[in-house]
């Protein structure tokens, strides 16, 4: 489902965020990306949904080489991927409901479908009753969950989540991770960049560890830290 | 695209205008201000043209007749004149009428002519207006070979000067209107552009969610269109009301100056400006969004 | 506040203009466009006033003298006239000169006066210009009791009409300039306001870090001032160059129309517009930032 | 140093974020604020540096009743408090260096002072070499550390940090917490809202736990969770 061959990424200011990344995530896998702050996790995730293009190497997602996507195909490619952004990226002028429904409007879902599905997803992430709040009226954790709700509302083939529990207490974090697991069980490929060692250690899923832009470990049923 | 999606775009645009009320207000009022100015200039230019045409239309040829023609001969010449191409109006002026007019023109100094009364040296003449005032020289040349006409006078120098002046006035008017129109387009699209800048991050977010470029564009286009339309609406209201009172006041205090009547302009300017406002708003928004929508 | 802090503000403003280059460009060009228009209107208005004054200054009183005065008497009257308050210029015209002039005025029809040559019915007269053209009626009244003057003519109706017309033209010109000035102020401050809107979040952040209101304001004020100043600079360049060529072209093709000479305007408009640009930029920025700086 | 008497906060949309909050944090204390997402931690912190005003009750910080502060005194009051924001709040048009130096420019520190102190603080939070980066060119964790650097650069009397490690890996988190401890040892009062149970449990500092806007526990040498 997601493959990278010899990928490296050098930002415009000369910073080398990734070097020689190779991996293959199969359909239906659940993968954690771990590594210290600034290691390149977010960059890796941005390559998947083509926010950034690789400086060299090939990124192949859902059978498409992202570098070769034509401009008009890009939106349709991105609809296959639900993204939870590290910085949430909610639309500041839209309510919680509208932020989530926006993703469905984009794919021209029917009104009745939207009315049914959006509350359902908001319920799943524990945000019932916040439908009419604006993002600026939410706590950090609540914003993060709106971002998650938006990512999963269209049942995408792939969900990539960049620190989806960074602003959440352990209990809520667990609920969110369970939700991602459920989605994964239904066949969705799930990639989660995270710092939460307890969650990684508990779940025993595949772990790709990055340090200074290089994969230092790629382990099935892995833990957060080799040494621990 | 479904009709329902379009309804969604429209609602998004309206909601966005309301939620960004401060910014909407700033841009609508700028658009209105610019269009009010453009309207003022346009009305000024149109009126200058109107007045120039009015003055031009008073230009006329005087065709002096030979002395001692009888009534039949005179009316025959009249018949011939009417058939000359380019002539609009022909009016006979007898020597007595001519003297009266001449006196009147002289005003205070008219008394000087008192002595000439008995032996009027002035000839009869035809006063001729052309359809197209600027064709006057050609038409005058045509009259030369009509029998019974001894002299053709149309103040060549004065007429040439007048046309030069009205020509220049028109040119300056047109240039001014054109410049103002371009500047208005520029300012309006710049204003709408600034409102888009303030929201450029949203555009990026929408793209990462998988919105097509047009899906992102449409609400912005509609929003720009609505902002432009509202601005235009305000401006035409102000222009119409002001012009109504201006024509009224001028008609009372300065009847010499003939302005274009209010009624005949109202409709065109209203429709035209609404269209301009809507178009420029949509364009300004559309152009500035391009930069952010791409990539 | 230390001088060094002020240097910091200035640097921040410059850096901010450069980093927000797209937005800076949009607002600078809008300011320039608005000021170019204001400049056009201002120059038009000033020139209309200039031309109106020129026409007004041609208004004159004709004081007809009694028949058969000798040279001494005539020059005595001249002496008296010069001493009348409000009179600028006095010129004697003999009956012969008067007839010549009259003929010239009549142009084609001048031949009609051929017969009168021998027995010239026209009187000698003084042609009088007043210091202040609009005082003409009062001055004319004063002349009534000077001996040897039999009639005083100054075309009361024509002069009244002329002053009414120039008065109106001036009024409309002034009104137009005022309206344009206000609209320009409005658009410029609106434009600068939009650039502040786009950065309102930064202002909040600065406050929570403990910046005083003036510490936040100064860089924005300076930035607005600089944007206004640059816009004004562009506009005065365009205005000066255009006006230079306009005066040159008009002097060649339409020497009848006397425009205000280029040199005498250049300096005032340049300085004035720079000041306006800087002031409006700073004000527009200052006013719009208030809303976000407070609380 | 920080006292609250019967404080409650109702937001304009009617949401009651805090009810009847009472506590007293003494000068030099180190306090954790814990609680589930949406409990009211950020609201509590916003009351301290007067981003928000209490709907009722008294908030007294550094001897001043925040509700009674005059507008012209407010900036000088805020300079006593260094804040790490949950959403970072970096100035997007300024480089990392400028973002930190801005806090010193505000207090009109000398140029030489700024040149000495800013690199020192950036070194402390592990951001050396990122001075010239813009916030948009930083990873989430890097941005968070810039926010921290800015909060401590002026050696304020009080440091309040809203989830200062939400975007950091465990190791970097520990470095940051140690930094806060050092600052605390020099006499600074430190208040940290956090979800990191491992850190809270390890440090054994005073813990104020909030749930649904109420203090449910205020414990010296506390742990993250009663039950755990
Ligand atoms: N847009 C950008 N331009 C330049 N450099 C960047 C950009 N984005 C990230 N970087 C740099 O690339 C490196 C990797 O960043 P990335 O965001 O991938 O880290 P990360 O693993 O997600 O870290 P964190 O856990 O803190 O979020 C960092 O050193 C960062 O400063
Ligand atoms: N500006 C606001 N307007 C209205 N409601 C708000 C506002 N800010 C927060 N709230 C609401 O107040 C409650 C408490 O929010 P707060 O940000 O204090 O939570 P928190 O404990 O910091 O949560 P988190 O751990 O997720 O950051 C939440 O229900 C939130 O939706
Ligand atoms: Mg990251
Ligand atoms: Mg919070």
XYZ file of C-alpha atoms in Angstrom, chain C residues 131-249:
119
model
C -8.062 94.302 -9.414
C -10.728 91.890 -8.329
C -12.952 90.900 -11.267
C -15.889 90.167 -9.010
C -15.874 93.765 -7.673
C -16.776 95.067 -11.101
C -20.306 96.272 -10.229
C -19.121 98.286 -7.226
C -16.278 99.841 -9.171
C -18.608 100.686 -12.058
C -20.974 102.428 -9.640
C -18.082 104.571 -8.355
C -17.344 105.862 -11.835
C -20.811 107.286 -12.284
C -19.964 110.670 -10.785
C -16.791 111.339 -12.696
C -17.405 114.256 -14.984
C -16.940 113.659 -18.681
C -18.061 110.031 -18.534
C -21.465 109.722 -20.178
C -22.040 105.999 -20.069
C -20.663 103.012 -18.217
C -21.064 99.599 -19.786
C -19.743 96.326 -18.519
C -22.210 93.786 -19.903
C -23.832 93.245 -16.517
C -25.732 90.176 -17.676
C -22.784 88.494 -19.320
C -20.505 89.225 -16.379
C -23.078 87.936 -13.910
C -23.531 84.797 -15.953
C -19.794 84.312 -16.209
C -19.292 84.609 -12.475
C -22.174 82.284 -11.843
C -20.559 79.778 -14.181
C -17.049 80.090 -12.792
C -18.505 80.040 -9.274
C -20.302 76.811 -10.020
C -17.311 75.300 -11.722
C -15.160 76.133 -8.717
C -17.742 74.735 -6.341
C -18.038 71.491 -8.278
C -14.250 71.300 -8.549
C -13.805 71.841 -4.836
C -16.576 69.384 -4.002
C -15.052 66.801 -6.304
C -11.591 67.226 -4.827
C -12.990 67.018 -1.309
C -14.987 63.911 -2.091
C -12.019 62.310 -3.816
C -9.743 63.205 -0.945
C -12.084 61.596 1.563
C -12.614 58.539 -0.589
C -8.852 58.232 -1.016
C -8.295 58.467 2.710
C -10.968 55.861 3.163
C -9.598 53.432 0.593
C -6.003 53.809 1.726
C -6.779 53.278 5.378
C -9.047 50.384 4.432
C -6.267 48.789 2.445
C -3.764 49.155 5.244
C -6.461 47.857 7.568
C -6.801 44.696 5.542
C -3.081 44.074 5.853
C -3.370 44.445 9.616
C -6.364 42.085 9.720
C -4.307 39.434 8.059
C -1.939 39.608 11.001
C -4.274 40.155 13.916
C -3.212 36.957 15.636
C 0.360 38.169 15.970
C -0.870 41.186 17.874
C -2.575 38.969 20.442
C 0.564 36.906 20.854
C 2.684 39.993 21.467
C 0.341 41.139 24.184
C 0.563 37.867 26.089
C 4.341 38.163 26.048
C 4.065 41.440 27.918
C 4.532 43.947 25.114
C 2.997 47.336 25.861
C 0.401 48.632 23.459
C 2.833 51.148 22.019
C 5.526 48.567 21.616
C 3.107 46.613 19.425
C 1.814 49.687 17.667
C 5.031 51.346 16.632
C 6.251 48.756 14.118
C 2.779 48.629 12.574
C 2.583 52.413 12.432
C 5.989 52.631 10.822
C 5.096 49.840 8.435
C 1.868 51.588 7.453
C 3.782 54.825 7.072
C 6.382 53.208 4.848
C 3.758 51.480 2.705
C 1.935 54.790 2.325
C 5.159 56.603 1.583
C 6.255 54.161 -1.088
C 2.794 54.271 -2.651
C 2.927 58.070 -2.631
C 6.386 58.064 -4.162
C 5.164 55.926 -7.040
C 2.111 58.111 -7.524
C 4.015 61.415 -7.576
C 6.464 59.982 -10.069
C 3.621 59.003 -12.366
C 1.796 62.297 -11.827
C 4.852 64.440 -12.399
C 5.916 62.644 -15.534
C 2.387 62.647 -16.975
C 1.799 66.293 -16.170
C 5.113 67.255 -17.657
C 4.159 65.661 -20.963
C 0.606 66.959 -20.771
C 1.680 70.583 -20.383
C 4.172 70.131 -23.188
C 1.610 68.591 -25.544
